[in-house]
Amino acid sequence: MESDLSKDTFLSHFEESFGHISDPRQSKKAHHPLMNILLIGFCTILCGGTTWRDMELFGYSRRDFLENLLDLSSGIPTNDTFRRVFSRLSALEVEGCFRQWIKASYGELVPGDTLSIDGKALRATREKHAKHWTHLVHVWCEDLGVCLAQLKTDKKSNEITAIPTLIKSLSIKDCVVSIDAMGCQHEIAASILEKEADYLLCVKDNQAGLAAQVEKLFEIQQADDQIETLEKGHGRIESRKAEVITKLKWMDLDEKWEKAAIQSVVKITSAREIKAKKTQEQRYYICSYQPSAQDALKRVRGHWGIENKLHWQLDVSFSEDQIGIKKGFADENLAIFRKMALHLLKHGPYAKGGIKRRMNKAAWDEEYLLDLILNLGYL
């Protein structure tokens, strides 16, 4: 690969994204520049690699390419070097750089944006006979199509305690936060309201009393607004009906939920027919605002973008559920790099095919790989 891009220019460009990460090594023992380790590791992930040995192999296999961009006078880092550095890098600093890059690349949130919050387990990080594995909580913006933040849950905790901490760290004024049934907690609702945002929370049996009241309300009261949609294709027929009730005088809320300022309740009825087999599901939600039926249906459907466009891609394209790396902060740091790689492949330079095919192209086409990494500072 020939490039007229100078090393100093590229490193300055690359440091726009990673320059705020502190080197955890003693300066006298640091044989390889931190930027070399970060860039080689990131390129390896862009090209489908998953292990420390993959990073070392990528460095040797693409040495000519990398020498146009980096000072490799100290050679290629070993797999042990990658392991030690990534496990000791501050996860807080790496995540901070990720947030800064997302903000600079995709812009600020605007009023009305939908933010979905959900957790994901990295299942291969579970040790034999252990009860815990790495569990990350993500914030997904459906309108931008990007992950905004992640937070690792404490081993002795879960999503319920992690979500308020994550919400407090975000600027989400006038946005709508959607969370599945686990997040239907008055403390979480209160934390969203404190950030001057609204919520749309799924209600199930973990809040049995509240769920029973919402369900009963739709039995005795007519919806203030409703909408139905019908979709046909791929051998199936899907219909959805959204109903919204804004007059809640028949609900008897306890003091904790009274403070959560519930303004409306939503019922979504989904029916699916595939090869004459019919299924139907009803789901209920509470809202801190009064959406139209169309708005409620859009946001409920948009919530699943976090599963289909983030979690599914990380597992299928990046094999995240099969990566057992967990020492130190390595699990969190590599998870951030995978998300950055996903967003670059999805929103960066155009290439035909899905994410996996674009990863293959990055591995085989150095010009395309260069175009991708140049977008690190910034899209």
Short mmCIF file of C-alpha atoms in Angstrom, two decimals:
data_model
loop_
_atom_site.label_atom_id
_atom_site.label_comp_id
_atom_site.label_asym_id
_atom_site.label_seq_id
_atom_site.Cartn_x
_atom_site.Cartn_y
_atom_site.Cartn_z
CA MET A 1 0.00 0.00 0.00
CA GLU A 2 1.28 3.42 -0.94
CA SER A 3 0.19 6.42 1.09
CA ASP A 4 1.21 10.07 1.12
CA LEU A 5 -0.07 10.32 4.71
CA SER A 6 2.84 11.10 7.04
CA LYS A 7 3.24 9.19 10.30
CA ASP A 8 3.07 12.39 12.35
CA THR A 9 -0.15 13.43 10.60
CA PHE A 10 -1.75 10.04 11.11
CA LEU A 11 -0.74 9.77 14.78
CA SER A 12 -2.13 13.23 15.42
CA HIS A 13 -5.30 12.12 13.68
CA PHE A 14 -5.51 8.87 15.66
CA GLU A 15 -4.85 10.62 18.97
CA GLU A 16 -8.03 12.64 18.49
CA SER A 17 -9.80 9.49 19.61
CA PHE A 18 -7.30 7.75 21.89
CA GLY A 19 -4.96 10.50 23.07
CA HIS A 20 -6.67 10.87 26.46
CA ILE A 21 -5.90 7.29 27.49
CA SER A 22 -3.08 7.07 30.04
CA ASP A 23 -0.29 4.54 29.55
CA PRO A 24 -0.46 2.19 32.57
CA ARG A 25 3.13 1.00 32.13
CA GLN A 26 6.31 2.32 33.73
CA SER A 27 8.00 4.47 31.10
CA LYS A 28 11.32 2.62 31.41
CA LYS A 29 9.59 -0.71 30.70
CA ALA A 30 7.45 0.50 27.81
CA HIS A 31 9.23 -0.73 24.69
CA HIS A 32 6.30 -0.14 22.33
CA PRO A 33 4.40 3.17 22.03
CA LEU A 34 0.88 2.93 23.43
CA MET A 35 -0.62 4.18 20.15
CA ASN A 36 1.00 1.24 18.32
CA ILE A 37 -0.62 -1.25 20.68
CA LEU A 38 -4.02 0.43 20.47
CA LEU A 39 -4.04 0.80 16.70
CA ILE A 40 -2.82 -2.74 15.94
CA GLY A 41 -5.35 -4.12 18.41
CA PHE A 42 -8.16 -2.06 16.91
CA CYS A 43 -7.27 -3.01 13.33
CA THR A 44 -7.24 -6.66 14.33
CA ILE A 45 -10.80 -6.36 15.64
CA LEU A 46 -11.87 -4.50 12.48
CA CYS A 47 -10.58 -7.44 10.47
CA GLY A 48 -12.30 -10.11 12.56
CA GLY A 49 -9.59 -11.04 15.05
CA THR A 50 -10.56 -11.90 18.62
CA THR A 51 -7.45 -12.93 20.59
CA TRP A 52 -4.11 -11.51 21.71
CA ARG A 53 -2.34 -13.88 19.32
CA ASP A 54 -4.51 -12.56 16.50
CA MET A 55 -3.21 -9.06 17.28
CA GLU A 56 0.40 -10.19 17.16
CA LEU A 57 -0.22 -12.11 13.92
CA PHE A 58 -1.96 -9.11 12.34
CA GLY A 59 1.02 -6.93 13.22
CA TYR A 60 3.49 -9.26 11.49
CA SER A 61 1.19 -9.97 8.54
CA ARG A 62 0.47 -6.29 7.87
CA ARG A 63 3.82 -4.86 8.88
CA ASP A 64 4.32 -3.04 5.56
CA PHE A 65 0.92 -1.42 5.91
CA LEU A 66 1.53 -0.41 9.52
CA GLU A 67 5.01 1.01 8.83
CA ASN A 68 3.40 3.69 6.68
CA LEU A 69 1.47 4.84 9.75
CA LEU A 70 3.47 3.99 12.87
CA ASP A 71 7.02 3.97 14.16
CA LEU A 72 7.77 0.26 14.34
CA SER A 73 11.44 0.62 15.22
CA SER A 74 10.74 -1.43 18.36
CA GLY A 75 9.09 -4.16 16.31
CA ILE A 76 5.66 -5.73 16.69
CA PRO A 77 4.30 -6.16 20.25
CA THR A 78 3.94 -9.73 21.45
CA ASN A 79 0.60 -11.25 22.41
CA ASP A 80 1.64 -10.94 26.08
CA THR A 81 2.19 -7.21 25.61
CA PHE A 82 -1.29 -6.77 24.17
CA ARG A 83 -2.76 -8.77 27.05
CA ARG A 84 -0.94 -6.82 29.77
CA VAL A 85 -1.69 -3.39 28.33
CA PHE A 86 -5.38 -3.92 27.54
CA SER A 87 -5.99 -5.50 30.94
CA ARG A 88 -4.44 -2.51 32.73
CA LEU A 89 -5.82 0.38 30.65
CA SER A 90 -8.34 2.43 32.60
CA ALA A 91 -11.77 1.25 31.47
CA LEU A 92 -13.16 4.61 32.56
CA GLU A 93 -10.74 6.47 30.27
CA VAL A 94 -11.34 4.15 27.32
CA GLU A 95 -15.11 4.49 27.71
CA GLY A 96 -14.69 8.26 28.02
CA CYS A 97 -12.80 8.37 24.72
CA PHE A 98 -15.55 6.27 23.16
CA ARG A 99 -18.23 8.71 24.33
CA GLN A 100 -16.20 11.65 23.04
CA TRP A 101 -15.78 9.96 19.66
CA ILE A 102 -19.51 9.16 19.41
CA LYS A 103 -20.42 12.74 20.27
CA ALA A 104 -17.96 14.22 17.78
CA SER A 105 -18.87 11.77 15.02
CA TYR A 106 -22.64 11.63 15.33
CA GLY A 107 -23.56 14.89 17.03
CA GLU A 108 -25.67 15.76 20.03
CA LEU A 109 -28.92 14.10 20.98
CA VAL A 110 -31.99 16.09 20.03
CA PRO A 111 -35.31 16.34 21.90
CA GLY A 112 -37.48 13.32 21.26
CA ASP A 113 -34.67 10.85 20.53
CA THR A 114 -35.36 7.32 21.78
CA LEU A 115 -32.72 5.78 24.07
CA SER A 116 -32.98 2.06 24.79
CA ILE A 117 -31.22 0.55 27.79
CA ASP A 118 -30.52 -3.16 28.06
CA GLY A 119 -27.86 -5.51 29.37
CA LYS A 120 -25.71 -8.13 27.66
CA ALA A 121 -23.72 -10.97 29.20
CA LEU A 122 -20.34 -11.97 27.76
CA ARG A 123 -21.01 -15.63 28.39
CA ALA A 124 -17.57 -17.02 27.62
CA THR A 125 -16.13 -14.97 30.51
CA ARG A 126 -17.82 -17.25 33.02
CA GLU A 127 -15.32 -19.45 34.81
CA LYS A 128 -16.09 -23.09 35.48
CA HIS A 129 -18.41 -23.50 38.49
CA ALA A 130 -18.56 -19.70 38.91
CA LYS A 131 -21.84 -17.83 39.17
CA HIS A 132 -20.77 -14.63 37.48
CA TRP A 133 -19.65 -13.46 34.07
CA THR A 134 -18.98 -10.05 32.62
CA HIS A 135 -22.29 -8.21 32.23
CA LEU A 136 -22.48 -4.89 30.40
CA VAL A 137 -25.39 -2.44 30.32
CA HIS A 138 -25.69 -0.47 27.08
CA VAL A 139 -27.46 2.72 26.02
CA TRP A 140 -28.59 2.61 22.37
CA CYS A 141 -29.90 5.58 20.38
CA GLU A 142 -32.25 4.23 17.74
CA ASP A 143 -32.42 7.57 15.93
CA LEU A 144 -28.63 7.74 15.42
CA GLY A 145 -28.15 3.98 15.16
CA VAL A 146 -25.27 3.94 17.66
CA CYS A 147 -24.40 2.79 21.17
CA LEU A 148 -23.80 5.83 23.37
CA ALA A 149 -22.34 4.24 26.48
CA GLN A 150 -21.66 1.04 28.40
CA LEU A 151 -21.29 0.19 32.07
CA LYS A 152 -20.04 -3.04 33.60
CA THR A 153 -22.19 -4.27 36.47
CA ASP A 154 -20.60 -5.17 39.75
CA LYS A 155 -20.29 -8.90 40.46
CA LYS A 156 -22.56 -8.56 43.48
CA SER A 157 -25.07 -6.38 41.67
CA ASN A 158 -27.22 -6.35 38.51
CA GLU A 159 -28.79 -4.09 35.89
CA ILE A 160 -31.26 -2.59 38.37
CA THR A 161 -28.50 -0.87 40.35
CA ALA A 162 -26.30 -0.13 37.32
CA ILE A 163 -28.96 1.65 35.23
CA PRO A 164 -29.40 4.71 37.52
CA THR A 165 -25.62 5.17 37.62
CA LEU A 166 -25.46 5.02 33.84
CA ILE A 167 -28.39 7.44 33.43
CA LYS A 168 -26.79 9.99 35.76
CA SER A 169 -23.67 10.07 33.56
CA LEU A 170 -25.60 11.01 30.39
CA SER A 171 -27.03 14.23 28.98
CA ILE A 172 -30.50 13.05 27.97
CA LYS A 173 -32.71 16.09 28.47
CA ASP A 174 -36.01 15.85 26.55
CA CYS A 175 -35.24 12.34 25.27
CA VAL A 176 -37.40 9.25 25.89
CA VAL A 177 -35.76 6.31 27.67
CA SER A 178 -37.20 2.84 27.06
CA ILE A 179 -36.31 -0.14 29.24
CA ASP A 180 -37.66 -3.68 29.43
CA ALA A 181 -39.44 -5.11 32.48
CA MET A 182 -36.33 -5.47 34.63
CA GLY A 183 -35.92 -1.70 34.54
CA CYS A 184 -39.49 -1.02 35.67
CA GLN A 185 -38.44 0.29 39.09
CA HIS A 186 -39.54 3.54 40.71
CA GLU A 187 -35.90 4.40 41.49
CA ILE A 188 -35.00 4.11 37.81
CA ALA A 189 -38.06 6.12 36.78
CA ALA A 190 -37.04 8.82 39.26
CA SER A 191 -33.46 8.93 37.95
CA ILE A 192 -34.76 9.49 34.40
CA LEU A 193 -37.05 12.30 35.51
CA GLU A 194 -34.19 13.93 37.41
CA LYS A 195 -32.32 14.20 34.08
CA GLU A 196 -35.34 16.03 32.61
CA ALA A 197 -36.11 13.11 30.30
CA ASP A 198 -39.17 10.88 29.94
CA TYR A 199 -39.53 7.12 30.28
CA LEU A 200 -41.42 4.29 28.62
CA LEU A 201 -41.10 1.20 30.84
CA CYS A 202 -42.42 -2.29 30.18
CA VAL A 203 -44.57 -3.64 33.03
CA LYS A 204 -44.61 -7.34 33.88
CA ASP A 205 -44.95 -9.63 36.89
CA ASN A 206 -41.87 -8.24 38.66
CA GLN A 207 -44.25 -5.34 39.47
CA ALA A 208 -47.31 -7.54 39.89
CA GLY A 209 -49.57 -4.98 41.54
CA LEU A 210 -48.80 -2.26 39.00
CA ALA A 211 -49.13 -4.70 36.10
CA ALA A 212 -52.54 -5.88 37.32
CA GLN A 213 -53.80 -2.30 37.58
CA VAL A 214 -52.63 -1.39 34.08
CA GLU A 215 -54.18 -4.52 32.59
CA LYS A 216 -57.44 -3.92 34.47
CA LEU A 217 -57.60 -0.33 33.26
CA PHE A 218 -57.70 -1.46 29.62
CA GLU A 219 -60.56 -3.82 30.49
CA ILE A 220 -62.79 -1.14 32.02
CA GLN A 221 -61.77 1.97 30.09
CA GLN A 222 -61.68 2.88 26.42
CA ALA A 223 -58.36 3.99 24.95
CA ASP A 224 -57.91 7.71 24.29
CA ASP A 225 -55.96 6.91 21.12
CA GLN A 226 -55.19 3.78 19.14
CA ILE A 227 -53.63 2.66 15.89
CA GLU A 228 -53.31 -0.64 13.99
CA THR A 229 -50.70 -1.68 11.44
CA LEU A 230 -50.44 -4.69 9.13
CA GLU A 231 -47.30 -6.02 7.44
CA LYS A 232 -46.96 -8.86 4.95
CA GLY A 233 -43.79 -10.39 3.63
CA HIS A 234 -41.33 -13.27 3.84
CA GLY A 235 -44.19 -15.74 4.27
CA ARG A 236 -45.66 -14.10 7.36
CA ILE A 237 -48.38 -11.65 8.33
CA GLU A 238 -47.85 -9.37 11.32
CA SER A 239 -50.37 -7.01 12.86
CA ARG A 240 -49.80 -4.58 15.71
CA LYS A 241 -52.27 -2.53 17.70
CA ALA A 242 -51.25 0.25 20.07
CA GLU A 243 -53.67 1.70 22.62
CA VAL A 244 -52.97 4.63 24.93
CA ILE A 245 -54.92 5.72 28.01
CA THR A 246 -54.12 9.12 29.51
CA LYS A 247 -56.94 9.38 32.06
CA LEU A 248 -55.63 7.42 35.04
CA LYS A 249 -58.12 8.32 37.79
CA TRP A 250 -59.03 4.66 38.32
CA MET A 251 -55.44 3.68 39.10
CA ASP A 252 -54.56 3.46 42.79
CA LEU A 253 -50.80 3.95 42.89
CA ASP A 254 -48.71 3.64 46.03
CA GLU A 255 -46.57 6.56 47.18
CA LYS A 256 -43.41 5.39 45.39
CA TRP A 257 -45.09 5.15 42.01
CA GLU A 258 -46.98 8.38 42.62
CA LYS A 259 -43.61 10.14 42.72
CA ALA A 260 -42.71 8.49 39.42
CA ALA A 261 -45.28 10.76 37.75
CA ILE A 262 -46.99 8.22 35.50
CA GLN A 263 -48.91 10.17 32.85
CA SER A 264 -50.21 7.39 30.60
CA VAL A 265 -50.32 3.65 30.05
CA VAL A 266 -49.86 1.76 26.79
CA LYS A 267 -51.04 -1.62 25.54
CA ILE A 268 -49.38 -3.26 22.53
CA THR A 269 -51.08 -6.28 20.95
CA SER A 270 -48.94 -8.14 18.44
CA ALA A 271 -50.23 -10.98 16.27
CA ARG A 272 -48.17 -13.09 13.87
CA GLU A 273 -49.21 -15.71 11.34
CA ILE A 274 -46.58 -17.97 9.74
CA LYS A 275 -47.70 -20.93 7.63
CA ALA A 276 -51.18 -20.88 9.21
CA LYS A 277 -49.68 -20.89 12.72
CA LYS A 278 -50.96 -17.92 14.70
CA THR A 279 -49.49 -16.38 17.85
CA GLN A 280 -50.53 -13.32 19.84
CA GLU A 281 -48.83 -11.34 22.58
CA GLN A 282 -49.91 -8.42 24.73
CA ARG A 283 -47.47 -6.08 26.47
CA TYR A 284 -48.11 -3.17 28.80
CA TYR A 285 -46.09 0.00 29.45
CA ILE A 286 -46.12 3.03 31.73
CA CYS A 287 -45.04 6.47 30.47
CA SER A 288 -44.08 9.75 32.10
CA TYR A 289 -45.60 11.63 29.16
CA GLN A 290 -48.67 11.29 26.96
CA PRO A 291 -47.68 9.82 23.58
CA SER A 292 -49.95 9.30 20.62
CA ALA A 293 -50.62 5.67 19.78
CA GLN A 294 -48.40 6.02 16.72
CA ASP A 295 -45.54 7.46 18.79
CA ALA A 296 -45.86 4.70 21.41
CA LEU A 297 -45.80 1.96 18.77
CA LYS A 298 -42.77 3.50 17.07
CA ARG A 299 -40.80 3.71 20.31
CA VAL A 300 -41.75 0.20 21.45
CA ARG A 301 -40.58 -1.23 18.13
CA GLY A 302 -37.50 0.99 18.17
CA HIS A 303 -36.49 -0.39 21.57
CA TRP A 304 -35.55 -3.70 19.97
CA GLY A 305 -32.88 -1.99 17.89
CA ILE A 306 -30.55 -2.55 20.82
CA GLU A 307 -31.01 -6.31 20.44
CA ASN A 308 -31.11 -6.57 16.64
CA LYS A 309 -28.61 -3.88 15.64
CA LEU A 310 -26.16 -4.02 18.55
CA HIS A 311 -26.21 -7.21 20.62
CA TRP A 312 -26.95 -9.52 17.68
CA GLN A 313 -24.20 -7.94 15.56
CA LEU A 314 -21.66 -8.17 18.38
CA ASP A 315 -22.37 -11.88 18.79
CA VAL A 316 -22.74 -12.87 15.14
CA SER A 317 -20.17 -10.60 13.44
CA PHE A 318 -17.63 -10.18 16.26
CA SER A 319 -18.16 -13.52 18.08
CA GLU A 320 -18.43 -11.61 21.36
CA ASP A 321 -20.23 -14.41 23.18
CA GLN A 322 -17.31 -16.74 22.44
CA ILE A 323 -14.51 -14.47 23.68
CA GLY A 324 -13.38 -15.50 27.15
CA ILE A 325 -10.97 -12.60 27.79
CA LYS A 326 -11.69 -11.17 31.24
CA LYS A 327 -8.44 -10.33 33.06
CA GLY A 328 -8.36 -6.86 34.61
CA PHE A 329 -10.17 -4.32 32.43
CA ALA A 330 -9.57 -6.20 29.19
CA ASP A 331 -13.17 -7.38 28.85
CA GLU A 332 -14.54 -3.83 29.08
CA ASN A 333 -11.86 -2.27 26.90
CA LEU A 334 -12.19 -4.80 24.08
CA ALA A 335 -15.98 -4.48 24.25
CA ILE A 336 -15.59 -0.74 23.59
CA PHE A 337 -13.24 -1.42 20.66
CA ARG A 338 -15.76 -3.86 19.17
CA LYS A 339 -18.50 -1.22 19.34
CA MET A 340 -16.25 1.36 17.69
CA ALA A 341 -15.41 -1.15 14.97
CA LEU A 342 -19.11 -1.95 14.48
CA HIS A 343 -20.01 1.72 14.09
CA LEU A 344 -17.14 2.35 11.66
CA LEU A 345 -18.10 -0.64 9.52
CA LYS A 346 -21.76 0.34 9.58
CA HIS A 347 -21.53 4.11 9.11
CA GLY A 348 -18.07 4.61 7.62
CA PRO A 349 -16.82 4.15 4.04
CA TYR A 350 -19.32 2.29 1.89
CA ALA A 351 -18.79 -1.36 1.03
CA LYS A 352 -21.24 -3.91 -0.30
CA GLY A 353 -22.66 -6.58 1.98
CA GLY A 354 -23.23 -6.89 5.70
CA ILE A 355 -20.89 -6.26 8.61
CA LYS A 356 -19.13 -9.61 8.36
CA ARG A 357 -18.39 -9.13 4.67
CA ARG A 358 -17.04 -5.64 5.35
CA MET A 359 -14.75 -7.09 8.02
CA ASN A 360 -13.43 -9.53 5.43
CA LYS A 361 -12.88 -6.66 3.00
CA ALA A 362 -10.94 -4.77 5.68
CA ALA A 363 -8.76 -7.85 6.20
CA TRP A 364 -8.07 -8.24 2.47
CA ASP A 365 -8.14 -4.65 1.16
CA GLU A 366 -5.60 -2.32 2.79
CA GLU A 367 -7.02 0.78 1.12
CA TYR A 368 -10.43 0.06 2.64
CA LEU A 369 -8.83 -0.62 6.04
CA LEU A 370 -7.02 2.72 5.84
CA ASP A 371 -10.26 4.51 4.94
CA LEU A 372 -11.90 2.94 8.00
CA ILE A 373 -9.26 3.88 10.55
CA LEU A 374 -8.97 7.41 9.17
CA ASN A 375 -12.59 7.82 10.22
CA LEU A 376 -11.51 7.43 13.84
CA GLY A 377 -10.85 11.09 13.93
CA TYR A 378 -13.77 11.74 13.26
CA LEU A 379 -16.59 10.53 11.00
#
